[in-house]
mmCIF file of C-alpha atoms in Angstrom:
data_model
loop_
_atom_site.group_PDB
_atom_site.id
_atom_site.type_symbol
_atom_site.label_atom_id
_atom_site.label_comp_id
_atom_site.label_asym_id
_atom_site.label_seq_id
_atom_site.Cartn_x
_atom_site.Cartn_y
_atom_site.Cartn_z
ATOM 1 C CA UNK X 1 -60.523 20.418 -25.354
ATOM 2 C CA UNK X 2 -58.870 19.902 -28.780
ATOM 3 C CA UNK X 3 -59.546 15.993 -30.161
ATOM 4 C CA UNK X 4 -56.412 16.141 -32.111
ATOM 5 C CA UNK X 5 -54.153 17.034 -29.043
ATOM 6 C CA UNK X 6 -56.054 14.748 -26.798
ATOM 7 C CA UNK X 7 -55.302 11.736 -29.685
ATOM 8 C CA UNK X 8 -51.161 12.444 -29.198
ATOM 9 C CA UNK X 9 -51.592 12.846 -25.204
ATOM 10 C CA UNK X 10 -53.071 9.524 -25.781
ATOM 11 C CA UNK X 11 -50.617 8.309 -27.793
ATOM 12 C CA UNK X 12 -47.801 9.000 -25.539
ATOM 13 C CA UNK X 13 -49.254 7.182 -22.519
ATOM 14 C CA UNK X 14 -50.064 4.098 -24.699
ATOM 15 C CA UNK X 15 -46.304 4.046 -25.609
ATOM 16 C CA UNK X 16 -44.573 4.716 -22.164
ATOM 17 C CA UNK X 17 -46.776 1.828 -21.059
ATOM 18 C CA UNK X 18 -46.050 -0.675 -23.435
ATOM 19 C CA UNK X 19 -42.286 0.431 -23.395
ATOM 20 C CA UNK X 20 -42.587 -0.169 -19.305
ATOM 21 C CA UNK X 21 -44.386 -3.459 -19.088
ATOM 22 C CA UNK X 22 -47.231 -1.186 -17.029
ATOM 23 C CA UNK X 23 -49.923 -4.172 -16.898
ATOM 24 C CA UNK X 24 -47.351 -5.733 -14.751
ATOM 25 C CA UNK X 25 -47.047 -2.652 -12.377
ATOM 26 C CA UNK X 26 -50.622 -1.957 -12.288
ATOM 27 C CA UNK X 27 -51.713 -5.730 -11.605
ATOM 28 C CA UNK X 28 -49.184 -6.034 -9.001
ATOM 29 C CA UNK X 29 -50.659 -2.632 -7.270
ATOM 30 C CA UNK X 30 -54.384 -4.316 -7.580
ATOM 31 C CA UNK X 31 -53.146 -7.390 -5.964
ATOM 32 C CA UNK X 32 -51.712 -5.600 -2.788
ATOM 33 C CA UNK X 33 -55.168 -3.731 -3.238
ATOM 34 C CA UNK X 34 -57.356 -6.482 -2.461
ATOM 35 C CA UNK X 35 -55.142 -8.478 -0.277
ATOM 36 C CA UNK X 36 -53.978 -5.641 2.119
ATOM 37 C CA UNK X 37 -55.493 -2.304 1.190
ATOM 38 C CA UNK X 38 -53.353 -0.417 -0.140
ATOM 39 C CA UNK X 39 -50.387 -0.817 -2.973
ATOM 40 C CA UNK X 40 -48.537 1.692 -5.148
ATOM 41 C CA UNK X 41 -46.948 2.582 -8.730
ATOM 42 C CA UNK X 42 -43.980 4.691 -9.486
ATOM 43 C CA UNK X 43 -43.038 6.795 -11.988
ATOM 44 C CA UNK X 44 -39.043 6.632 -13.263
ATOM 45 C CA UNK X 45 -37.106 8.146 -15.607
ATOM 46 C CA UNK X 46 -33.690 6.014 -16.962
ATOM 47 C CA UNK X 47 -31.812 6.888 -19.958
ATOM 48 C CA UNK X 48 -32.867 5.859 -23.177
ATOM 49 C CA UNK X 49 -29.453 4.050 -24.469
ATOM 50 C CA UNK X 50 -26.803 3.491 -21.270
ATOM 51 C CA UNK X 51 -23.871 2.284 -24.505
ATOM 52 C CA UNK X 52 -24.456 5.952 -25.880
ATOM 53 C CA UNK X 53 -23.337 9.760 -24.691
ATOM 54 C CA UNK X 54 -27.007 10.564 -25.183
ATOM 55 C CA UNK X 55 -28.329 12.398 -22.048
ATOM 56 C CA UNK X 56 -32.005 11.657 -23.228
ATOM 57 C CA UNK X 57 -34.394 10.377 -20.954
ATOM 58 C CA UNK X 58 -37.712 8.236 -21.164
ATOM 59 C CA UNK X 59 -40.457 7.730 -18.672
ATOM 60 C CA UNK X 60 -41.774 4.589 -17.038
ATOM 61 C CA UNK X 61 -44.056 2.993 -14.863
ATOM 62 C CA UNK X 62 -42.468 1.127 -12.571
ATOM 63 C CA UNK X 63 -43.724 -1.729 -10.328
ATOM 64 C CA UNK X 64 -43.341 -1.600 -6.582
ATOM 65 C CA UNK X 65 -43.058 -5.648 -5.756
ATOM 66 C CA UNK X 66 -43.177 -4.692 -1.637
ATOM 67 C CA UNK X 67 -45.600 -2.224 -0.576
ATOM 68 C CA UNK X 68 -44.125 -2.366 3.014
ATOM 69 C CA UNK X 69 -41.113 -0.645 1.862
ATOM 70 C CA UNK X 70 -42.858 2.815 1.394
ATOM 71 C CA UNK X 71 -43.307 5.214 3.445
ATOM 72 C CA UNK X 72 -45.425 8.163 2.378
ATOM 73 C CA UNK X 73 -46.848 10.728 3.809
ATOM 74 C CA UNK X 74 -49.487 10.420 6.778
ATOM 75 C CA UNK X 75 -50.645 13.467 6.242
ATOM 76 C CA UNK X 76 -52.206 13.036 3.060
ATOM 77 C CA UNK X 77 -55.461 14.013 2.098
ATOM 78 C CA UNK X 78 -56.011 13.143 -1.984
ATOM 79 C CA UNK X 79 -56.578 9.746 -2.754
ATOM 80 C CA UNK X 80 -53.797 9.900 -5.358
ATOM 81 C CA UNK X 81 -51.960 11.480 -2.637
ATOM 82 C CA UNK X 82 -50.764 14.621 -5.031
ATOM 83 C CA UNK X 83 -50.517 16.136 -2.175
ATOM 84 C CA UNK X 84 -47.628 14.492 0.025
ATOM 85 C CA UNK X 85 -45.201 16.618 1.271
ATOM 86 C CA UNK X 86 -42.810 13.895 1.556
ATOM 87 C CA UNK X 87 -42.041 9.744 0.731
ATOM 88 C CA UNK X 88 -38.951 7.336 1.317
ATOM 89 C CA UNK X 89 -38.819 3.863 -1.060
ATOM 90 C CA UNK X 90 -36.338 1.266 1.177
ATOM 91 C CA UNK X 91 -33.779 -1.147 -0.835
ATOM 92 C CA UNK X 92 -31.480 -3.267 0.892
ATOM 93 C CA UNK X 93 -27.609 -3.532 -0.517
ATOM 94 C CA UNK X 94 -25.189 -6.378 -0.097
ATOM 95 C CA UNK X 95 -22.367 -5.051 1.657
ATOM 96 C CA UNK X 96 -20.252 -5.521 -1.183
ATOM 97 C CA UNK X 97 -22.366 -3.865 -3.830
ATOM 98 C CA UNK X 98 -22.913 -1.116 -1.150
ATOM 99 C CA UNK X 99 -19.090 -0.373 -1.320
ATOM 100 C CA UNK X 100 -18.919 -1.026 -4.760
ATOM 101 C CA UNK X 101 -21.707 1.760 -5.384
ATOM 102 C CA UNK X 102 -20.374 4.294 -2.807
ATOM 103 C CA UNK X 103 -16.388 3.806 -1.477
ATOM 104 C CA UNK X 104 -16.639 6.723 -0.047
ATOM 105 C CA UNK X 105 -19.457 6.602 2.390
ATOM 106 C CA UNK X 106 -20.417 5.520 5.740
ATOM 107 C CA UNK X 107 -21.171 1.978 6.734
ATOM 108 C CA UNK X 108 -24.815 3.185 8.208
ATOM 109 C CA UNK X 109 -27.628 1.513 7.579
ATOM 110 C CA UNK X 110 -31.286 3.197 8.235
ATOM 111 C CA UNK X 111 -32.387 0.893 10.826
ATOM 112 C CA UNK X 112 -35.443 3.041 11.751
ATOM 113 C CA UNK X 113 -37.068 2.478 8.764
ATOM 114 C CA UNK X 114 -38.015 -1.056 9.532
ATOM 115 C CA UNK X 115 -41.834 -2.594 9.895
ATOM 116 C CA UNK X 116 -44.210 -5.828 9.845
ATOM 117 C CA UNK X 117 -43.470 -6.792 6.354
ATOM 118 C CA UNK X 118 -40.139 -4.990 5.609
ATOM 119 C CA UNK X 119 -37.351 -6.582 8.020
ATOM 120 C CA UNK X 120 -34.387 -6.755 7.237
ATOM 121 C CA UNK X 121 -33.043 -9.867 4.998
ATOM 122 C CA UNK X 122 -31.283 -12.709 7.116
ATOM 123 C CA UNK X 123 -30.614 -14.867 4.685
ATOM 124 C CA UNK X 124 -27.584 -12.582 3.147
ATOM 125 C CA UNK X 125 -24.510 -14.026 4.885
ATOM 126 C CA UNK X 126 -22.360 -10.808 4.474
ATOM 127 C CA UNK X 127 -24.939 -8.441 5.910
ATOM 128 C CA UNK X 128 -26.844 -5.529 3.853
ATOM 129 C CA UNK X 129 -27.084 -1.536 4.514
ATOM 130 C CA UNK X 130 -30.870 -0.067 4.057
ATOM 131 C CA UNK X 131 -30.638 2.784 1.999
ATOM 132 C CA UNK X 132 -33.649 5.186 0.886
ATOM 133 C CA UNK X 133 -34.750 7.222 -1.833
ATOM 134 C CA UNK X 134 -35.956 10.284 0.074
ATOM 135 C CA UNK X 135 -38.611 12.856 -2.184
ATOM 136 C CA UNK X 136 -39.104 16.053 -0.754
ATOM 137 C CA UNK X 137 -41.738 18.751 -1.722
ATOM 138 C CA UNK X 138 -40.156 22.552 -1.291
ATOM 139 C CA UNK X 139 -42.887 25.591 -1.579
ATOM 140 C CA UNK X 140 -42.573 28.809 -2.589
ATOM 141 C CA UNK X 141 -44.900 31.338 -1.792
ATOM 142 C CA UNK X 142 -45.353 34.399 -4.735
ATOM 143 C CA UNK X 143 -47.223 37.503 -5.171
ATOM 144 C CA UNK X 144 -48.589 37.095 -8.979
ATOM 145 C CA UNK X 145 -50.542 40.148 -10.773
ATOM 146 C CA UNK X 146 -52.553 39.895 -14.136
ATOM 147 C CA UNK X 147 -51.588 42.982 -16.453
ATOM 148 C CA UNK X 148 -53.572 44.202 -19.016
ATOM 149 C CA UNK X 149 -51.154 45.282 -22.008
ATOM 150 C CA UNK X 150 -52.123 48.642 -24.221
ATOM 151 C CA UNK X 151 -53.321 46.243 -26.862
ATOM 152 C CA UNK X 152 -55.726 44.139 -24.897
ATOM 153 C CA UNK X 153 -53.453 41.158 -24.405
ATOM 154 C CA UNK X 154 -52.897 39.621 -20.527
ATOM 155 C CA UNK X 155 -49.794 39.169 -19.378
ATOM 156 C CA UNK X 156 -49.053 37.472 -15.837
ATOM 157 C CA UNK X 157 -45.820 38.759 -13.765
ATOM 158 C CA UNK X 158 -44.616 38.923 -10.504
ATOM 159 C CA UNK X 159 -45.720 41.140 -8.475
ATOM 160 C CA UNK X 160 -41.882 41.437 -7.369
ATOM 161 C CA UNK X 161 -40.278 42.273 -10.660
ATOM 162 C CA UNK X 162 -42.600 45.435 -10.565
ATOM 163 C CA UNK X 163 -41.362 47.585 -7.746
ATOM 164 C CA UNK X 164 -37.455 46.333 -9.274
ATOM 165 C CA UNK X 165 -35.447 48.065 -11.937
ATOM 166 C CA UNK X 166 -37.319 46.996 -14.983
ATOM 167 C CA UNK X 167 -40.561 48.902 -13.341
ATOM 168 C CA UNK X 168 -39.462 52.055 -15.682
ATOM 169 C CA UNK X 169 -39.651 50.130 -18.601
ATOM 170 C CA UNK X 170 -43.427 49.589 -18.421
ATOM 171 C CA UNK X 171 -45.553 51.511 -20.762
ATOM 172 C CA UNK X 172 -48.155 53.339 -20.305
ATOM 173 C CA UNK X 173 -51.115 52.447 -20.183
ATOM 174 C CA UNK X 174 -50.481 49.536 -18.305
ATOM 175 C CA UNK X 175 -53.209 48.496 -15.569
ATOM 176 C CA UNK X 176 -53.190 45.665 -12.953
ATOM 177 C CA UNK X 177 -56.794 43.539 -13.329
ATOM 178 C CA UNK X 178 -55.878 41.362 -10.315
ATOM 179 C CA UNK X 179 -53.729 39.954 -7.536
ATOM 180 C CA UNK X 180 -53.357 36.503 -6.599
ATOM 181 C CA UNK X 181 -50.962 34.856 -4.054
ATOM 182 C CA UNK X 182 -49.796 31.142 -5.688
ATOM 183 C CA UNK X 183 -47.463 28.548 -4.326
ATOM 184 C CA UNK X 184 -44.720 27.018 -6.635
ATOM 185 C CA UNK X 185 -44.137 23.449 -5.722
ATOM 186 C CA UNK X 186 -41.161 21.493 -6.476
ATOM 187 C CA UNK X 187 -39.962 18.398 -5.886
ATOM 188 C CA UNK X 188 -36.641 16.918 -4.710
ATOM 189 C CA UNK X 189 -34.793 13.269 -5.072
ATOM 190 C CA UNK X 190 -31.768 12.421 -2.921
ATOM 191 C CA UNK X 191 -30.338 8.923 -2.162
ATOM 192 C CA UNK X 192 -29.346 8.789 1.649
ATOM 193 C CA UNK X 193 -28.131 6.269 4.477
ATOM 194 C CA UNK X 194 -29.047 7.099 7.892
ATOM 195 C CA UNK X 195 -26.052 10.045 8.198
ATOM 196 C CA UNK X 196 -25.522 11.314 4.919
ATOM 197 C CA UNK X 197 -26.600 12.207 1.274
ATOM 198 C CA UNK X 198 -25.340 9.630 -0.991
ATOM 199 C CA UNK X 199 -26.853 10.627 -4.384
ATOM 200 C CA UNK X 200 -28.136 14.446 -4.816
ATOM 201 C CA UNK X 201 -26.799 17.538 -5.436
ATOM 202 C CA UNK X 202 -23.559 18.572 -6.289
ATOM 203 C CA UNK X 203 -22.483 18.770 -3.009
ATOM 204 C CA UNK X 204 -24.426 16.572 -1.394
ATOM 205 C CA UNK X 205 -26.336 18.481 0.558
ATOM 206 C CA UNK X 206 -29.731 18.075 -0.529
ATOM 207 C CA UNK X 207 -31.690 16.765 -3.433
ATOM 208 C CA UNK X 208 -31.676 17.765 -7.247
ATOM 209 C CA UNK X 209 -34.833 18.319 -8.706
ATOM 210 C CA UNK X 210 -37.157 16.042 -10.130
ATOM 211 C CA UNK X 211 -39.260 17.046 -13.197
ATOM 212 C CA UNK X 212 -42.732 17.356 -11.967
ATOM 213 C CA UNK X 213 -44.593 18.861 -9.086
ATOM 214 C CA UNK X 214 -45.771 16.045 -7.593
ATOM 215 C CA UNK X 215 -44.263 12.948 -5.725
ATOM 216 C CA UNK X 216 -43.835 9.974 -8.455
ATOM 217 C CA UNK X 217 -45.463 7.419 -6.213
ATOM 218 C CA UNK X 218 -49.207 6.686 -6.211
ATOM 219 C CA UNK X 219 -50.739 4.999 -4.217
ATOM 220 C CA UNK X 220 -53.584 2.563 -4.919
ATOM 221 C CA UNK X 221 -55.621 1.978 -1.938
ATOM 222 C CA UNK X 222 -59.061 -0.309 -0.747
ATOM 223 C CA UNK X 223 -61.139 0.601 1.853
ATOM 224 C CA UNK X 224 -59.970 3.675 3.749
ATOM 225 C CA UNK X 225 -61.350 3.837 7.178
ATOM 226 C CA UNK X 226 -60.472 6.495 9.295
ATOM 227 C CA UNK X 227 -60.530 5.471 13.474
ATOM 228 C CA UNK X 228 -60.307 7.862 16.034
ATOM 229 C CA UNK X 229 -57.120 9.959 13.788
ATOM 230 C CA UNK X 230 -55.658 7.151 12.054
ATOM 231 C CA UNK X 231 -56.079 5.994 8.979
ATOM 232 C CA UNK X 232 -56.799 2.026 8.208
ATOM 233 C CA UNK X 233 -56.903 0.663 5.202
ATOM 234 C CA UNK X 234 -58.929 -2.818 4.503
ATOM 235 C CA UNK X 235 -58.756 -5.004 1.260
ATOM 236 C CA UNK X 236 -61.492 -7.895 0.583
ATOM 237 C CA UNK X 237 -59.486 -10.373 2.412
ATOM 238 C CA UNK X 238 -60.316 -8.617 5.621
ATOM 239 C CA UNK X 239 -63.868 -9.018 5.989
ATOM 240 C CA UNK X 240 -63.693 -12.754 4.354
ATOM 241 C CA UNK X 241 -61.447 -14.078 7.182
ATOM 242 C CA UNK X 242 -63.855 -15.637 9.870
ATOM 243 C CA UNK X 243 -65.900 -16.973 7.198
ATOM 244 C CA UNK X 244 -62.961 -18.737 5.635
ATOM 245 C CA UNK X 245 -62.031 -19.937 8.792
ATOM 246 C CA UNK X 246 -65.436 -21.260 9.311
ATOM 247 C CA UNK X 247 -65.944 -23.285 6.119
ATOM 248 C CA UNK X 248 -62.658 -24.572 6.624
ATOM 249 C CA UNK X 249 -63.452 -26.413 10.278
ATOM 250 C CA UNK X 250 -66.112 -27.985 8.532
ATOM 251 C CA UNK X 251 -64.591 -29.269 5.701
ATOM 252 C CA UNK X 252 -61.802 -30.778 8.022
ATOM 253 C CA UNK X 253 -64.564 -31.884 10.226
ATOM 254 C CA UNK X 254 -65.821 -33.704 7.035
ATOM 255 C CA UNK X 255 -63.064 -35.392 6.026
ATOM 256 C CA UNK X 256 -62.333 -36.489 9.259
ATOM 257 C CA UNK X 257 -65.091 -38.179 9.856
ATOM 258 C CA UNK X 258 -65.006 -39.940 6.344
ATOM 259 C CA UNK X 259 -61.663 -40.710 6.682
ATOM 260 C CA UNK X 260 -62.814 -42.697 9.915
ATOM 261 C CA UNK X 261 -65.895 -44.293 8.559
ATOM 262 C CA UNK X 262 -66.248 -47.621 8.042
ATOM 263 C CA UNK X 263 -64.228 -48.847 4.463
ATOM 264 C CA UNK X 264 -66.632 -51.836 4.184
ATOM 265 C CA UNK X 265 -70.759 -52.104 5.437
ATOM 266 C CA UNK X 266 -70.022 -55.842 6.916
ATOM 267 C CA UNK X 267 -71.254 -58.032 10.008
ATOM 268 C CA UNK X 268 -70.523 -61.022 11.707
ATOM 269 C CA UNK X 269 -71.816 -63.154 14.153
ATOM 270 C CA UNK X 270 -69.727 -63.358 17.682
ATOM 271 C CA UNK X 271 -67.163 -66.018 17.232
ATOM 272 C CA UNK X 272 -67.352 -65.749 13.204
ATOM 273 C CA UNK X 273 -63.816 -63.344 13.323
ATOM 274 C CA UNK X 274 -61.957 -65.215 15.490
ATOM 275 C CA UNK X 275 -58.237 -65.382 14.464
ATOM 276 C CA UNK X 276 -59.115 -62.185 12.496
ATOM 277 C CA UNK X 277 -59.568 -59.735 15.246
ATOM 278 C CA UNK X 278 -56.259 -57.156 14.197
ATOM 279 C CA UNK X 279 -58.391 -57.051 10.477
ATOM 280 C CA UNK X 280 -61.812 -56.194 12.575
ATOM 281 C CA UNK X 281 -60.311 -53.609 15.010
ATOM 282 C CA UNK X 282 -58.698 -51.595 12.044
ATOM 283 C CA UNK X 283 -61.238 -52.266 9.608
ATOM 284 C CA UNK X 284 -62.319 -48.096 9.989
ATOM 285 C CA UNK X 285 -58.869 -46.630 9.763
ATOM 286 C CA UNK X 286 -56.986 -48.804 7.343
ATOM 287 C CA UNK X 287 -57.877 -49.688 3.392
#
């Protein structure tokens, strides 16, 4: 509500997209839009400077060049689907960048996730293992209580911490206004293979927390139709095919037949071509 603060918010997107390349991200989203229905953008994090000790961090909008290899999801509801539970993003490694990256792991490749549009490379010679970057969404259900203080101010606790040993600390005076039961969402990253955790916690068990409450992928979607439970979704090309199809049997239709017409209006009189007759009888097919 505040211009000034709205100005910086501003400010900050404006920079992490121009530090990301974003117009390439979102373009590349709008293209799968209209083509197939539906594409997506992430949202990354990588370290500002890899030759330094920094730990900082930067965000960026990242481009997502196959939308076949996602797999959100199919229970969403939101149209910015803020409220998927959880989504995998496929890669396929070489082999030998596969043991490279993890010596330690198992040779197990997640087969499953395989579909129109997202097989599996043949043209690597050595062979590849699919890994995924699994995002999870854990809940956490609280009791939450507004308090009003002795001098008017509102404070908001768990309802938990006040039936614990800090309740006798309270002063007087102090009154609960209202209840209210609110879920904590947060969200989980983890690199796996189809038997194990390959990047996660520290021991590799599960997934270390992202920073944010929602799932860093959005999707950007066309025409969502929903038949009999499940969900289609339709870009422009969809509706245009027949008609293209159409337009182009005539146009082959019409250069056929000029391409077989006649290259010259002439007659003759019978007899008048004799000796000539291979020049006559390919006079419509050949220059």
């Amino acid at each position: 509500a505040d211009e000034a603060v709205a100005e910086v918010i501003q400010g900050v997107v404006r920079h992490i997209e121009i530090k990301s390349d974003a117009d390439v991200a979102y373009t590349t989203a709008g293209e799968h839009q209209c083509t197939m229905g539906r594409g997506y953008v992430r949202v990354v994090t990588d370290y500002i400077d890899n030759d330094s000790f920094s730990m900082d961090q930067e965000i960026k909008i990242a481009r997502v060049p196959n939308p076949f290899a996602v797999y959100m999801d199919p229970n969403i509801q939101h149209p910015d689907a803020s409220d998927a539970r959880y989504g995998f993003v496929i890669e396929d490694l070489p082999i030998s960048e596969y043991r490279n990256r993890f010596p330690d792991s198992e040779m197990a490749g997640l087969s499953n996730f395989t579909s129109v549009g997202n097989t599996e490379q043949e043209w690597m010679p050595e062979g590849n293992i699919r890994i995924a970057e699994y995002f999870y969404v854990e809940e956490v259900r609280e009791e939450m209580v507004m308090l009003l203080m002795p001098d008017g101010r509102r404070v908001r606790e768990k309802k938990s911490a006040l039936s614990g040993p800090n309740q006798s600390d309270m002063t007087s005076g102090v009154t609960i206004i209202s209840e209210a039961e609110i879920t904590t969402r947060t969200v989980r990253w983890a690199l796996i293979n189809a038997v194990e955790v390959l990047e996660g916690n520290e021991d590799l068990t599960g997934g270390v927390e992202w920073p944010g409450k929602y799932i860093p992928i959005v999707p950007v979607t066309g025409d969502e139709i929903n038949i009999n439970g499940v969900v289609d979704y339709r870009g422009i090309v969809r509706d245009a095919k027949d008609p293209q199809r159409m337009y182009n049997y005539w146009v082959s239709a019409q250069t056929e037949m000029i391409a077989l017409a006649p290259r010259a209006p002439f007659i003759a009189a019978e007899g008048q071509m004799e000796g000539h007759e291979a020049k006559w009888n390919t006079a419509n097919v050949r220059n």
